[in-house]
Short mmCIF file of C-alpha atoms in Angstrom, two decimals:
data_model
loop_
_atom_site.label_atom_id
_atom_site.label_comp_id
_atom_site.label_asym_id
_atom_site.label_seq_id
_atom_site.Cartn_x
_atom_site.Cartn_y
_atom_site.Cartn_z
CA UNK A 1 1.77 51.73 36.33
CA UNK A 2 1.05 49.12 33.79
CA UNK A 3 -1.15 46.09 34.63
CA UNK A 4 -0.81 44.15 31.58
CA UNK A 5 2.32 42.25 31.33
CA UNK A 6 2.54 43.26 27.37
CA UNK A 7 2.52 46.56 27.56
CA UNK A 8 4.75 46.70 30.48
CA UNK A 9 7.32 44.99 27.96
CA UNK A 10 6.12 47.84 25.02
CA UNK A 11 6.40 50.68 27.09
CA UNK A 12 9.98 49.10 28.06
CA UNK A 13 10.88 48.83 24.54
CA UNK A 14 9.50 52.70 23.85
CA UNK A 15 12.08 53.09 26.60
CA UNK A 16 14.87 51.57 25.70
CA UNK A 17 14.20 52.81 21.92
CA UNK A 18 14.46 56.07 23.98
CA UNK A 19 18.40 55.47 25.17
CA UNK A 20 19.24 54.20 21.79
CA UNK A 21 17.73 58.06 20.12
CA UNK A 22 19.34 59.67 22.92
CA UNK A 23 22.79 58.51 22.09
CA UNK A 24 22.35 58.81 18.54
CA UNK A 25 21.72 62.35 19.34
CA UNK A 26 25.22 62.57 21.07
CA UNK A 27 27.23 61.17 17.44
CA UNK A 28 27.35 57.87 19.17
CA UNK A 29 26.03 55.57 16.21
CA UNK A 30 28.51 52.50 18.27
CA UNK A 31 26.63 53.11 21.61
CA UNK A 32 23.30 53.34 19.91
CA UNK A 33 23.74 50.31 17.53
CA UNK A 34 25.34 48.03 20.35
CA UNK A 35 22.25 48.83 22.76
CA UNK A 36 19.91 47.40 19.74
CA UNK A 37 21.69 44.20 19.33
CA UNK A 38 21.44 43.65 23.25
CA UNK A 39 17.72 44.91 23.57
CA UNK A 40 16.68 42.57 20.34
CA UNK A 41 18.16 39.69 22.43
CA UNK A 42 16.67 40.29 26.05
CA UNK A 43 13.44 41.89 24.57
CA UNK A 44 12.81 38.90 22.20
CA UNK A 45 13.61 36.48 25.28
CA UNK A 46 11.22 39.00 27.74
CA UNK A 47 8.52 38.94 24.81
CA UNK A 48 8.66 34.68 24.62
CA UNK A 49 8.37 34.49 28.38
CA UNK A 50 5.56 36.88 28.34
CA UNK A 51 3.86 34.56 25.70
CA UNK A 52 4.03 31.80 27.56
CA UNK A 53 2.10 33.29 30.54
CA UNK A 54 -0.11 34.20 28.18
CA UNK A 55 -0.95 31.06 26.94
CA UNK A 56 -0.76 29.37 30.12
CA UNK A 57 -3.36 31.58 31.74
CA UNK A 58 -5.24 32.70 29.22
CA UNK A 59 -4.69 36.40 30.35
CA UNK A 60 -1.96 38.83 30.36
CA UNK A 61 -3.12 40.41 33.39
CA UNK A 62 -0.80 40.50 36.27
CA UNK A 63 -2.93 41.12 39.14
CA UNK A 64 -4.41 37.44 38.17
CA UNK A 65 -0.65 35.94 38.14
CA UNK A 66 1.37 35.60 41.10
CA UNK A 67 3.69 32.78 42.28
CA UNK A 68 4.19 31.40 38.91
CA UNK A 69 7.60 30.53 39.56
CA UNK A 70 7.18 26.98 41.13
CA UNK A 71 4.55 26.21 38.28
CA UNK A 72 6.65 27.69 35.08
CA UNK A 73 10.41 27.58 36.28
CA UNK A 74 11.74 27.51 32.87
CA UNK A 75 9.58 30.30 31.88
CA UNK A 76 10.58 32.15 35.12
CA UNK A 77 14.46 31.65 34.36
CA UNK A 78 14.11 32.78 30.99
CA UNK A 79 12.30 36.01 32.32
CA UNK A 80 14.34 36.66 34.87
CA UNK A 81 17.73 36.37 32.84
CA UNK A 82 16.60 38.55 30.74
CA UNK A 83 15.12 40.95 33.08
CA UNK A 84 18.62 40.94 35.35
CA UNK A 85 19.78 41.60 31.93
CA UNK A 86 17.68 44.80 30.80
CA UNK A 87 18.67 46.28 34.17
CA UNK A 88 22.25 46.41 33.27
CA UNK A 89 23.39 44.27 35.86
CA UNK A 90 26.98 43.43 35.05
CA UNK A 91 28.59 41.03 33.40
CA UNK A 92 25.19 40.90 31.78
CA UNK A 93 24.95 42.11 28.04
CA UNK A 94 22.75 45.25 28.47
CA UNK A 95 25.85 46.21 30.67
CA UNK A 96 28.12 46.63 28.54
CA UNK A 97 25.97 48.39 25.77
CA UNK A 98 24.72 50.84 28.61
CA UNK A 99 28.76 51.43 29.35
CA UNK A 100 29.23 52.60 25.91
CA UNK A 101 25.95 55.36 26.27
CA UNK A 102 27.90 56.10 29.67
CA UNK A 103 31.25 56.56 27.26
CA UNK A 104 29.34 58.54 24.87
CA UNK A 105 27.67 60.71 26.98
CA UNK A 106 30.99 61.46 29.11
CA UNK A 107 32.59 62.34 25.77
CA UNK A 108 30.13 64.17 24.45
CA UNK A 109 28.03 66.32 26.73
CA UNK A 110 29.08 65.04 30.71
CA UNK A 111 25.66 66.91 31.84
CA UNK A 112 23.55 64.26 30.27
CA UNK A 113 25.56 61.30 32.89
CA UNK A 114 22.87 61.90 35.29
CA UNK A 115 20.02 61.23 33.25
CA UNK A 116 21.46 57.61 31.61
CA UNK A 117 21.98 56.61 35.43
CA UNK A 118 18.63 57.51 35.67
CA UNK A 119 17.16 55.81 33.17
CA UNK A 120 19.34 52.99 34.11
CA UNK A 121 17.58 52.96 37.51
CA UNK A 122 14.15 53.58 35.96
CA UNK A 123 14.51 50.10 34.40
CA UNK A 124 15.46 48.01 37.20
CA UNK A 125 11.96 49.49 38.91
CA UNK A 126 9.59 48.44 36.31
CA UNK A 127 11.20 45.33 35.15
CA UNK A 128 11.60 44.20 38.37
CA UNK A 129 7.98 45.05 39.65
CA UNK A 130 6.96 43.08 36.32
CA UNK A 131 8.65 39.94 37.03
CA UNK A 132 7.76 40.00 40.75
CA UNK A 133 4.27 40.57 39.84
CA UNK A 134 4.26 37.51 37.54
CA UNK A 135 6.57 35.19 39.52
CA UNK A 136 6.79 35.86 43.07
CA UNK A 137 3.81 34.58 46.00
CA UNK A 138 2.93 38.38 46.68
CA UNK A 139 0.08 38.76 49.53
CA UNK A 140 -3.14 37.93 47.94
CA UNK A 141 -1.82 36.92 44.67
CA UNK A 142 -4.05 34.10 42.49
CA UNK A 143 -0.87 31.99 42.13
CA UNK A 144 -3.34 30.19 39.27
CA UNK A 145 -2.17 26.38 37.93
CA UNK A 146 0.12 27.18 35.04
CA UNK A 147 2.55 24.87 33.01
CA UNK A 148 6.29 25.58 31.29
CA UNK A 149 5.14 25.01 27.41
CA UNK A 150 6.16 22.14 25.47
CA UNK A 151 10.12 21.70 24.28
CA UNK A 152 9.04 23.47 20.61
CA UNK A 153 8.29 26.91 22.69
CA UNK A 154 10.76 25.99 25.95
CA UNK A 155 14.17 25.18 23.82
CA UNK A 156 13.60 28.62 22.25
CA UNK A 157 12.85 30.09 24.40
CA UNK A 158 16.00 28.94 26.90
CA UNK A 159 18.14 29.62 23.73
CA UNK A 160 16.90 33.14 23.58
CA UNK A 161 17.72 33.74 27.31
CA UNK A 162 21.36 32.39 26.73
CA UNK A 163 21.58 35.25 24.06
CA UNK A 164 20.50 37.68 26.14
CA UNK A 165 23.20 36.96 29.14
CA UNK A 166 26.14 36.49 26.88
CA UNK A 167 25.97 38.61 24.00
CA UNK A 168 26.74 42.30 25.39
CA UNK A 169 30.22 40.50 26.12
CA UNK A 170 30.81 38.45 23.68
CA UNK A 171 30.48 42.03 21.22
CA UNK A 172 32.15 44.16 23.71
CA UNK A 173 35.50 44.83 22.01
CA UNK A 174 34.46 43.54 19.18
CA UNK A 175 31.39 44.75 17.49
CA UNK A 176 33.54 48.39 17.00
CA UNK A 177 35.62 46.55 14.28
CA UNK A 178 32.65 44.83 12.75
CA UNK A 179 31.06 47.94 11.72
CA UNK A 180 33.72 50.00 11.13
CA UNK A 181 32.24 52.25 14.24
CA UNK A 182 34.28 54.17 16.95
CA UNK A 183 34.04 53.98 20.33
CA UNK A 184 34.33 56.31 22.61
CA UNK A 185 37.01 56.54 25.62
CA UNK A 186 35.22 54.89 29.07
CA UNK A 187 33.10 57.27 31.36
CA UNK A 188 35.75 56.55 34.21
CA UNK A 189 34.92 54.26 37.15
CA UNK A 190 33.11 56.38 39.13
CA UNK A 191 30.16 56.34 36.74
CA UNK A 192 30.19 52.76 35.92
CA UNK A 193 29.44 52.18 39.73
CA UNK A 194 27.14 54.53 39.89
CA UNK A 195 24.93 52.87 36.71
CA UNK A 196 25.70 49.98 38.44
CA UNK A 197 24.07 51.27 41.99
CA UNK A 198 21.04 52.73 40.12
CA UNK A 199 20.50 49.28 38.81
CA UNK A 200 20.17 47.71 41.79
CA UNK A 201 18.24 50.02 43.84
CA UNK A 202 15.99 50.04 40.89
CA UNK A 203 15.27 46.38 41.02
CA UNK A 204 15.44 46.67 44.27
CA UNK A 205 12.95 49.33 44.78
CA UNK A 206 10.48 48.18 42.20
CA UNK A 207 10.94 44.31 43.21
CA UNK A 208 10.39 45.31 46.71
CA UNK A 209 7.09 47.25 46.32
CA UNK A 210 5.81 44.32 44.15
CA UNK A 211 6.48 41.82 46.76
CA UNK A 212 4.62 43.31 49.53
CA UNK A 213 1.90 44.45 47.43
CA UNK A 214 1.48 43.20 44.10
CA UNK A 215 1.54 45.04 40.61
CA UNK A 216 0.06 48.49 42.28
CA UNK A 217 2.85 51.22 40.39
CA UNK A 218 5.66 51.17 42.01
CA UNK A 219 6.53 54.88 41.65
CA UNK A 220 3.43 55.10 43.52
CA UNK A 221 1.59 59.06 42.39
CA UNK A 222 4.93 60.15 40.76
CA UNK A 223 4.10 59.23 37.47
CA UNK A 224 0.64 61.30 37.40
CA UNK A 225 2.23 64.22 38.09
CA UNK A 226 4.33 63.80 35.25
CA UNK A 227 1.17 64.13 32.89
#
């Protein structure tokens, strides 16, 4: 329901943060400690982007962005990258650190599946209704003149969103040994594809609503009766 692109990103992070305590809950210190590595590298590249806009517009505000994406591609690959990437979309990093909180949670207590393919989905909505919000020509949006910042901010920025797609695989395998950390047998495929479904409906869902009507919440009421 968030307007302001920053806290859109915070509350992300207080959600992610959330899948990382879950897991830990479960015994799964691999699961947990792989999902940090991949959210420090898409957050950090989501935080940049959001910086940019920021100093480009002099606001934060995403019902005064719009259509930024012809004006700040660079910015707008960066975001998206990393925003594909939060959603779990696979091969994307987040992916494969989300498939270890599937293994985990298959292993340890199979009743909790459901609710990691929901958060999964979850994500895709809001990150997706962010980045729509900020990018995309939705009906009546400002679309105000904007700029990509200079090569100091953009190369960083660029390098950051490189992280963020590749790292989740480059670890995958790997990361296990590094730490001296187990990992847990795979959920099975029928899981998998179903985290992988709940990440595209979410973006789906959430990018949808955004287009047609700009940053209203994208869960519509739901979240108020959650209060």
């Amino acid at each position: 329901t968030q307007t302001d692109l920053k806290r859109v990103l915070a509350w992300s992070t207080v959600s992610q943060l959330g899948k990382m305590v879950f897991v830990l809950g479960l015994g799964g210190a691999y699961a947990a400690t792989f999902h940090l590595i991949t959210h420090a590298a898409f957050k950090a590249t989501l935080f940049l982007a959001a910086g940019a806009v920021g100093h480009a517009l002099g606001t934060y505000d995403m019902r005064r962005m719009g259509g930024l994406a012809r004006r700040m591609p660079f910015t707008a690959f960066a975001f998206g990258a990393a925003a594909l990437t939060l959603a779990g979309v696979p091969p994307l990093s987040a992916f494969w650190s989300e498939e270890a909180i599937l293994a985990q949670a298959a292993t340890d207590q199979p009743l909790a599946l459901p609710l990691v393919v929901l958060l999964i989905f979850l994500a895709g909505v809001y990150i997706s209704r962010a980045a729509v919000s900020a990018f995309a020509p939705w009906p009546g949006a400002p679309a105000p003149k904007a700029h990509d910042p200079g090569g100091r901010m953009t190369v960083p920025l660029l390098a950051a969103a490189l992280l963020a797609l590749g790292v989740g695989w480059f670890l995958s395998g790997r990361l296990g040994g590094l730490l001296e950390l187990s990992e847990s047998a795979p959920a099975g495929q029928l899981w998998t594809l179903g985290a992988v479904a709940a990440s595209v409906l979410g973006l789906a869902w959430g990018g949808w609503r955004a287009f047609r009507r700009g940053p209203v919440p994208a869960l519509g009421s739901f979240p108020v009766l959650l209060q």
